[in-house]
Amino acid sequence: MKLMVIDGNSIVNRAFYGVSQNLTTREGLPTNAIFGFLNILFKLLDEEQPEGLAVAFDMRGPTFRHQAYEGYKAQRKGMPEELAVQMPVLKEVLDAMNIRRYELEGWEADDLLGTMSRVNAAQGGDTVIVTGDKDALQLIDERTTVKLVTTRMGQTTTRNVTPDGFREEYGFDPIHLIDLKALMGDSSDNYPGVKGVGEKTAMALIQLYHTIEHLYDHMPDICSAPNVAAKPGLVKKLAEGKESAQMCYDLATIRCDAPMDFDPAQAARRPFNGPALYEKLLNLEFTKLIDKLKLTPGPSVSTPEAEPVEVRVTSMDVLTGQDFQAALQKWEAAEYVTVLPLPGLAGVAVSLSEDDGKQAYLYDIRASRYEGDYHALLAALFGPTVKKIAHGVKELCRALLDEGVDPDGFVFDTELAAYLLDPTAGSYELRKLAMSYFKKEVELNAAYKDETAFSLLDDGLKAQTAWYEDVAWIEAFYELFKPKLEEFGLMSVLTDIELPLCPVLARMERIGVLVDGQALSDFGKQLQTGIDTLTAEIYELAGEKFNILSPKQLGHILFDKLGLPPVKKTKTGYSTNVDVMEKLRPKHAIVGKVLDYRQLTKLNSTYVEGLGKVIAADGRIHTSFQNTVTATGRLSSTEPNLQNIPVRTPLGAEMRKMFVAPAGRVLVDADYSQIELRLLAHMSGDSAMIDGFHSGVDIHTVTASQVFGLPQDEVPAELRRAAKAVNFGIVYGISAYSLSEDIHVSVPQAKEYMEKYFEHYSGVRSYMDRVVERGREDGFVSTMYGRRRWLPELKSSNFNTRSFGERVALNMPIQGTAADIIKLAMIKVDSRLRSEGLEARLVLQVHDELIVECPEEEAEQVKALLQEEMEGVAALSVPLVADAKAGRTWAETH
């Protein structure tokens, strides 16, 4: 039998530290170690295809090694609590997968792995031992391979070590790894070895003598032995350390005779216990894994019909034109109705609860059946007099606008509510929410995706079941989320910011922004000419043709052929990332040309070719604004991403020339000036920074003047750049090292800049300390308007995770408040433009700027309106400044 045995503790530790530690269930159970372990397990199974499988775990409590040596592993810290709580759950998952697991009091998992491999070998089987611990390499023989696992940055790599591979690397047989450890000791396991004998000397001795027994038998010959850099004191050290070496030999030896009842046949792989595994993974919220494994619930698993989603439809009416007015009166009088549209607004279900929710009426309204004016029905239902809840209001608004209906009257959006309650979840589909909050796997919309599901011969039962189940979930989440939003002070963020923004975004998506397709094509040709020229120049400098975008091939040219000094290595070879290349730029002309080549090819492929593919028939690009993606509350855009148009380089700025206004119209762009720094001044209350903004002088010059003790008119450009980098870096929790990289100074110099900055802006430092400490106490940080981001990372035992949490704690309140302000400004600008009867309409939002398209004769009025609404949207202790300019192209507004 080919048997794979896994060192459970070793692999779960690598999974724990290799996967993002903010992965938790709705109840707060960390799941990153379990998630990572299972991903590694499936990778191992694909690679090895074993016939048998077992996992060994350590048990808590001392082993025979602790009894032999009191200091054994004495320096080890206990298992982090975030990992400890996952261990029993992981074992339950393995049990549901019908994977045999072994643990034995007084023995380590290594001993169980050794014993299982020897038993399997005795029966003629081959074993693959999976671990991240090199101690297990001593077990390698002709029947046993060790598969070493490494996890870094969420990526897992494996390496099979065979007897020949080990000998090539170490210069002796695997069993003598024990002798090596006996001499050099092991700091991880805290046994000393021979004092004064390091790894290099120990390696040379074992390569020559193989065993410590043979070594000590030939002590007098050591000083004359070849390849041993023996100093006169080595023999003395070995002699004095003989007893320690023998003790360490015993400690390092993995026992292959653990008193465990093991038969390889018992570890033969068996099918999963599907229902049990389904329920375990459902509780862990691993829906994608459930889908991947094609698991289905058993009879014991709760179904959507169970509490808390109770099907309570008492009637379902096919609404006719004659019944509409009576139905509308009921809808207008209700606290709210739940609306759920068919794709393309081919129909809409309206759920109305009465008698304190004990009865629910579901109205079936389909355009194909409705006898009256369907457009008038939509206009009345989605007007301001009917209060509605829905899931995904922005998309519904877009569909209504396509039907010529101006949407209004939404009082709750369960998708936005879920986002506000958990802004890092990434997905807010009803199916995922049902699993996350109620531990129920449901199949939504399947029965009515196709209009044929509602044939006239249908008795209505199919429609009732399909439509109502979705409606019931929306209502269940409304009842769950509304009190949570109120408890956390988030209701105003929903009702004052996110919901009113939905129709604004929908209108912007529908209008789109005009693109000069011919200019875009000409720019692409210009870029291609530059790319071709650079390609020829790079080939000439390299002396050969190669794939310039291949890091491996580029690394060979730069470091092997041209002899440039490597800056950083990765697991696949030399790094050629932008940081590395910038450091190498002064050393060879080819480097700068490669960087220019990368820039041109990215502009061409991502923007010129990419944008060209998404220009609609009306000549406009209709991006989709995403309002449930970023953790800070900022909007993002997709298909295409118009918020990532490069502007800092001359070529990047050329891209903005492609975005134009139609004949007789202009674009008006209003951009907040340094909004995040102004918010830092306001939120920190730092008097020096507040005074700096009130002075009306450039804040970076003011900062440089104050920090470096120079008159403002004598601040050199390099110190202003340094002050600017510190100003913006503080908002993002920048380190001295990162600052040094940004402004090309030494780390001590960057640290000195930061210290001087905080000496002068002491209120900023106090604010930063206060925010992090408050976040640690509360478990979250928030914006001025109450938007929250939960930060369990602040209490993590892992330094890197905790440091990430601290950076987020500093950044999110400021960046999130800026996001809230620009959203409020969008709502107010859109409202003013419409209420004043202007033709001008918002067409784009990019970070801190708003772009309006308007007739030329409205330009001055729109500029004033934008500036007034953007500057007046929030009352701060410093001026909130927005600069507005008009032009035929986006580029002309800058």
Coordinates of N, CA, C and O in Angstrom, one line a residue, residues 706-810:
Q706 N 8.0 74.0 9.4 CA 7.9 73.8 10.8 C 8.8 72.6 11.4 O 9.4 72.8 12.4
V707 N 8.9 71.5 10.6 CA 9.6 70.4 11.1 C 11.1 70.6 11.0 O 11.9 70.2 11.9
F708 N 11.6 71.3 9.9 CA 13.0 71.5 9.7 C 13.5 72.9 10.1 O 14.7 73.2 9.9
G709 N 12.6 73.7 10.6 CA 13.1 75.0 11.2 C 13.6 76.0 10.1 O 14.6 76.6 10.3
L710 N 12.9 76.0 9.0 CA 13.3 76.9 7.9 C 12.1 77.9 7.6 O 11.0 77.5 7.7
P711 N 12.5 79.1 7.1 CA 11.4 80.0 6.6 C 10.7 79.3 5.4 O 11.3 78.6 4.7
Q712 N 9.4 79.6 5.3 CA 8.7 78.9 4.2 C 9.2 79.2 2.8 O 9.2 78.3 2.0
D713 N 9.7 80.4 2.6 CA 10.3 80.7 1.3 C 11.7 80.2 1.1 O 12.2 80.4 0.0
E714 N 12.2 79.5 2.1 CA 13.6 78.9 1.9 C 13.5 77.4 1.9 O 14.6 76.7 2.0
V715 N 12.3 76.8 1.9 CA 12.2 75.3 2.0 C 12.7 74.8 0.6 O 12.0 75.1 -0.4
P716 N 13.7 74.0 0.6 CA 14.1 73.4 -0.7 C 13.2 72.3 -1.2 O 12.4 71.7 -0.4
A717 N 13.2 72.0 -2.5 CA 12.3 71.0 -3.0 C 12.4 69.7 -2.4 O 11.4 69.0 -2.2
E718 N 13.6 69.2 -2.1 CA 13.8 67.9 -1.5 C 13.2 67.8 -0.1 O 12.6 66.7 0.2
L719 N 13.2 68.9 0.7 CA 12.6 68.8 2.0 C 11.1 68.9 1.9 O 10.4 68.3 2.7
R720 N 10.6 69.6 0.9 CA 9.1 69.6 0.7 C 8.6 68.2 0.3 O 7.6 67.7 0.8
R721 N 9.4 67.6 -0.6 CA 9.0 66.2 -1.0 C 9.1 65.3 0.2 O 8.2 64.4 0.4
A722 N 10.1 65.4 1.1 CA 10.1 64.6 2.3 C 8.9 64.9 3.2 O 8.3 63.9 3.7
A723 N 8.6 66.1 3.4 CA 7.4 66.5 4.2 C 6.1 65.9 3.6 O 5.3 65.4 4.4
K724 N 6.0 66.0 2.3 CA 4.8 65.5 1.6 C 4.7 64.0 1.8 O 3.6 63.5 2.1
A725 N 5.8 63.3 1.7 CA 5.8 61.8 1.9 C 5.5 61.5 3.3 O 4.7 60.5 3.6
V726 N 6.0 62.2 4.3 CA 5.6 62.0 5.7 C 4.2 62.3 5.9 O 3.4 61.5 6.5
N727 N 3.7 63.4 5.4 CA 2.3 63.8 5.6 C 1.4 62.7 5.2 O 0.5 62.3 5.9
F728 N 1.5 62.2 3.9 CA 0.7 61.2 3.4 C 1.0 59.9 4.0 O 0.1 59.0 4.2
G729 N 2.2 59.6 4.3 CA 2.6 58.3 4.9 C 2.0 58.1 6.2 O 1.6 57.0 6.6
I730 N 1.9 59.2 7.0 CA 1.3 59.0 8.4 C -0.1 58.5 8.3 O -0.6 57.7 9.1
V731 N -0.9 59.0 7.3 CA -2.3 58.5 7.1 C -2.3 57.0 6.9 O -3.3 56.4 7.3
Y732 N -1.3 56.4 6.3 CA -1.3 55.0 6.0 C -0.4 54.2 7.0 O -0.1 53.1 6.7
G733 N 0.0 54.8 8.1 CA 0.8 54.1 9.1 C 2.2 53.7 8.5 O 2.6 52.6 8.7
I734 N 2.8 54.6 7.8 CA 4.1 54.2 7.1 C 5.2 54.0 8.1 O 5.2 54.5 9.2
S735 N 6.1 53.1 7.7 CA 7.3 52.8 8.6 C 8.4 53.6 8.1 O 8.4 54.1 7.0
A736 N 9.5 53.7 8.9 CA 10.7 54.4 8.5 C 11.3 53.8 7.3 O 11.8 54.5 6.4
Y737 N 11.3 52.5 7.2 CA 11.9 51.8 6.1 C 11.1 52.2 4.8 O 11.7 52.5 3.8
S738 N 9.8 52.1 4.8 CA 9.0 52.4 3.7 C 9.2 53.9 3.2 O 9.3 54.2 2.0
L739 N 9.3 54.8 4.2 CA 9.5 56.2 3.9 C 10.9 56.3 3.3 O 11.1 57.1 2.3
S740 N 11.9 55.6 3.8 CA 13.2 55.7 3.2 C 13.2 55.3 1.7 O 13.9 55.9 0.9
E741 N 12.4 54.2 1.4 CA 12.3 53.8 0.0 C 11.6 54.8 -0.8 O 12.0 55.0 -2.0
D742 N 10.6 55.5 -0.3 CA 9.9 56.4 -1.1 C 10.7 57.7 -1.4 O 10.5 58.2 -2.5
I743 N 11.5 58.2 -0.5 CA 12.2 59.4 -0.7 C 13.7 59.2 -0.9 O 14.4 60.2 -1.0
H744 N 14.1 58.0 -1.0 CA 15.5 57.7 -1.3 C 16.5 58.3 -0.4 O 17.4 58.9 -0.7
V745 N 16.2 58.0 0.9 CA 17.2 58.4 2.0 C 17.4 57.1 2.8 O 16.7 56.1 2.7
S746 N 18.4 57.2 3.7 CA 18.7 56.1 4.6 C 17.5 55.9 5.6 O 16.8 56.8 5.9
V747 N 17.5 54.7 6.2 CA 16.4 54.4 7.2 C 16.6 55.3 8.4 O 15.6 55.9 8.9
P748 N 17.8 55.5 8.9 CA 18.0 56.5 10.0 C 17.6 57.9 9.7 O 17.0 58.6 10.5
Q749 N 17.8 58.3 8.5 CA 17.4 59.7 8.1 C 15.9 59.8 8.0 O 15.3 60.7 8.5
A750 N 15.2 58.7 7.5 CA 13.8 58.7 7.4 C 13.2 58.7 8.8 O 12.2 59.4 9.1
K751 N 13.8 57.9 9.7 CA 13.4 57.8 11.1 C 13.5 59.2 11.8 O 12.6 59.6 12.5
E752 N 14.6 59.9 11.5 CA 14.8 61.3 12.0 C 13.7 62.2 11.5 O 13.1 63.0 12.3
Y753 N 13.3 62.1 10.2 CA 12.2 62.9 9.7 C 10.9 62.7 10.4 O 10.2 63.6 10.8
M754 N 10.6 61.4 10.6 CA 9.4 61.1 11.3 C 9.4 61.6 12.8 O 8.4 62.1 13.3
E755 N 10.5 61.4 13.4 CA 10.6 61.9 14.8 C 10.4 63.4 14.9 O 9.7 63.9 15.8
K756 N 11.0 64.1 14.0 CA 10.9 65.6 14.0 C 9.4 65.9 13.7 O 8.9 66.9 14.3
Y757 N 8.8 65.2 12.8 CA 7.4 65.4 12.4 C 6.5 65.3 13.7 O 5.7 66.1 14.0
F758 N 6.7 64.2 14.4 CA 5.9 63.9 15.6 C 6.2 64.9 16.7 O 5.4 65.2 17.6
E759 N 7.4 65.4 16.8 CA 7.8 66.4 17.8 C 6.9 67.6 17.6 O 6.4 68.3 18.5
H760 N 6.8 68.0 16.3 CA 6.0 69.2 16.0 C 4.5 69.0 16.1 O 3.7 69.7 16.6
Y761 N 4.1 67.9 15.4 CA 2.7 67.5 15.4 C 2.4 66.5 16.5 O 2.0 65.3 16.2
S762 N 2.6 66.9 17.7 CA 2.4 65.9 18.8 C 1.0 65.5 18.9 O 0.7 64.3 19.4
G763 N 0.0 66.3 18.5 CA -1.4 65.9 18.5 C -1.7 64.7 17.6 O -2.5 63.9 17.9
V764 N -0.9 64.7 16.5 CA -1.1 63.6 15.5 C -0.6 62.3 16.2 O -1.3 61.2 16.1
R765 N 0.5 62.3 16.8 CA 1.0 61.1 17.5 C 0.1 60.6 18.6 O -0.2 59.4 18.7
S766 N -0.5 61.5 19.4 CA -1.4 61.2 20.4 C -2.7 60.5 19.8 O -3.2 59.5 20.3
Y767 N -3.1 61.1 18.7 CA -4.3 60.6 18.0 C -4.0 59.2 17.5 O -4.9 58.3 17.7
M768 N -2.9 59.0 16.9 CA -2.6 57.6 16.4 C -2.5 56.6 17.5 O -3.1 55.5 17.4
D769 N -1.9 57.0 18.6 CA -1.8 56.0 19.8 C -3.2 55.8 20.3 O -3.6 54.6 20.6
R770 N -4.0 56.8 20.3 CA -5.4 56.7 20.9 C -6.3 55.8 20.0 O -7.1 55.0 20.5
V771 N -6.2 56.0 18.7 CA -7.0 55.2 17.7 C -6.7 53.7 17.8 O -7.6 52.9 17.9
V772 N -5.4 53.4 17.9 CA -5.0 52.0 17.9 C -5.4 51.4 19.3 O -6.0 50.3 19.3
E773 N -5.2 52.1 20.4 CA -5.6 51.5 21.7 C -7.1 51.4 21.8 O -7.6 50.4 22.3
R774 N -7.9 52.4 21.3 CA -9.3 52.3 21.3 C -9.8 51.1 20.4 O -10.8 50.4 20.8
G775 N -9.2 51.0 19.3 CA -9.5 49.9 18.4 C -9.3 48.5 19.1 O -10.1 47.6 18.9
R776 N -8.2 48.4 19.8 CA -7.9 47.2 20.5 C -8.9 46.9 21.6 O -9.4 45.8 21.8
E777 N -9.4 47.9 22.3 CA -10.4 47.8 23.3 C -11.7 47.5 22.8 O -12.4 46.6 23.3
D778 N -12.1 48.2 21.7 CA -13.5 48.0 21.2 C -13.6 46.9 20.2 O -14.7 46.4 20.0
G779 N -12.5 46.5 19.5 CA -12.5 45.5 18.5 C -12.9 46.1 17.1 O -13.0 45.3 16.2
F780 N -13.0 47.4 17.0 CA -13.3 48.0 15.7 C -12.8 49.5 15.8 O -12.5 50.1 16.8
V781 N -12.7 50.1 14.6 CA -12.5 51.5 14.4 C -13.6 52.0 13.5 O -14.3 51.3 12.8
S782 N -13.8 53.3 13.6 CA -15.0 53.9 12.8 C -14.6 55.2 12.3 O -13.7 55.9 12.7
T783 N -15.5 55.6 11.3 CA -15.3 57.0 10.7 C -16.1 58.0 11.5 O -16.8 57.7 12.4
M784 N -16.0 59.2 11.0 CA -16.8 60.3 11.7 C -18.2 60.1 11.6 O -19.0 60.5 12.5
Y785 N -18.7 59.3 10.6 CA -20.1 59.1 10.4 C -20.6 57.8 11.0 O -21.8 57.4 10.9
G786 N -19.7 57.0 11.6 CA -20.1 55.8 12.3 C -19.8 54.5 11.5 O -20.0 53.4 12.1
R787 N -19.3 54.6 10.3 CA -19.0 53.4 9.5 C -17.9 52.7 10.3 O -16.9 53.3 10.7
R788 N -18.0 51.3 10.4 CA -17.1 50.6 11.2 C -16.3 49.6 10.4 O -16.7 49.1 9.3
R789 N -15.1 49.3 10.9 CA -14.4 48.1 10.4 C -13.9 47.4 11.7 O -13.2 47.9 12.5
W790 N -14.3 46.1 11.7 CA -13.9 45.3 12.9 C -12.4 44.8 12.7 O -12.0 44.4 11.6
L791 N -11.7 44.8 13.8 CA -10.2 44.5 13.7 C -9.8 43.5 14.7 O -9.1 43.8 15.7
P792 N -10.2 42.2 14.6 CA -9.7 41.2 15.5 C -8.2 41.1 15.4 O -7.5 40.6 16.3
E793 N -7.6 41.5 14.3 CA -6.1 41.4 14.1 C -5.4 42.2 15.2 O -4.2 41.8 15.6
L794 N -6.0 43.2 15.8 CA -5.3 44.0 16.9 C -5.0 43.2 18.1 O -4.1 43.5 18.9
K795 N -5.7 42.1 18.3 CA -5.4 41.2 19.5 C -4.7 39.9 19.1 O -4.6 39.0 19.9
S796 N -4.3 39.8 17.9 CA -3.6 38.6 17.4 C -2.3 38.4 18.1 O -1.6 39.4 18.4
S797 N -1.9 37.2 18.3 CA -0.6 36.9 18.9 C 0.5 36.9 17.9 O 1.7 36.9 18.2
N798 N 0.1 37.0 16.6 CA 1.1 37.1 15.5 C 1.5 38.5 15.3 O 0.6 39.4 15.0
F799 N 2.8 38.8 15.3 CA 3.3 40.2 15.1 C 2.9 40.8 13.8 O 2.4 41.9 13.8
N800 N 3.0 40.0 12.7 CA 2.7 40.6 11.4 C 1.2 40.9 11.3 O 0.8 41.9 10.7
T801 N 0.4 40.0 11.8 CA -1.0 40.2 11.7 C -1.4 41.4 12.6 O -2.3 42.2 12.2
R802 N -0.8 41.5 13.8 CA -1.1 42.6 14.7 C -0.7 43.9 14.1 O -1.4 44.9 14.2
S803 N 0.5 43.9 13.4 CA 1.0 45.1 12.8 C 0.1 45.6 11.7 O -0.2 46.8 11.5
F804 N -0.4 44.6 10.9 CA -1.4 44.9 9.8 C -2.6 45.6 10.4 O -3.1 46.6 9.9
G805 N -3.1 45.0 11.5 CA -4.3 45.6 12.2 C -4.1 47.0 12.7 O -4.9 47.9 12.6
E806 N -2.9 47.3 13.1 CA -2.5 48.7 13.6 C -2.5 49.6 12.4 O -3.0 50.8 12.5
R807 N -2.0 49.2 11.3 CA -1.9 50.1 10.1 C -3.4 50.4 9.6 O -3.7 51.5 9.3
V808 N -4.2 49.3 9.6 CA -5.6 49.5 9.2 C -6.3 50.5 10.2 O -7.1 51.3 9.8
A809 N -6.0 50.3 11.5 CA -6.7 51.1 12.5 C -6.4 52.6 12.3 O -7.2 53.5 12.5
L810 N -5.1 52.9 11.8 CA -4.7 54.3 11.6 C -5.4 54.8 10.3 O -5.8 56.0 10.2

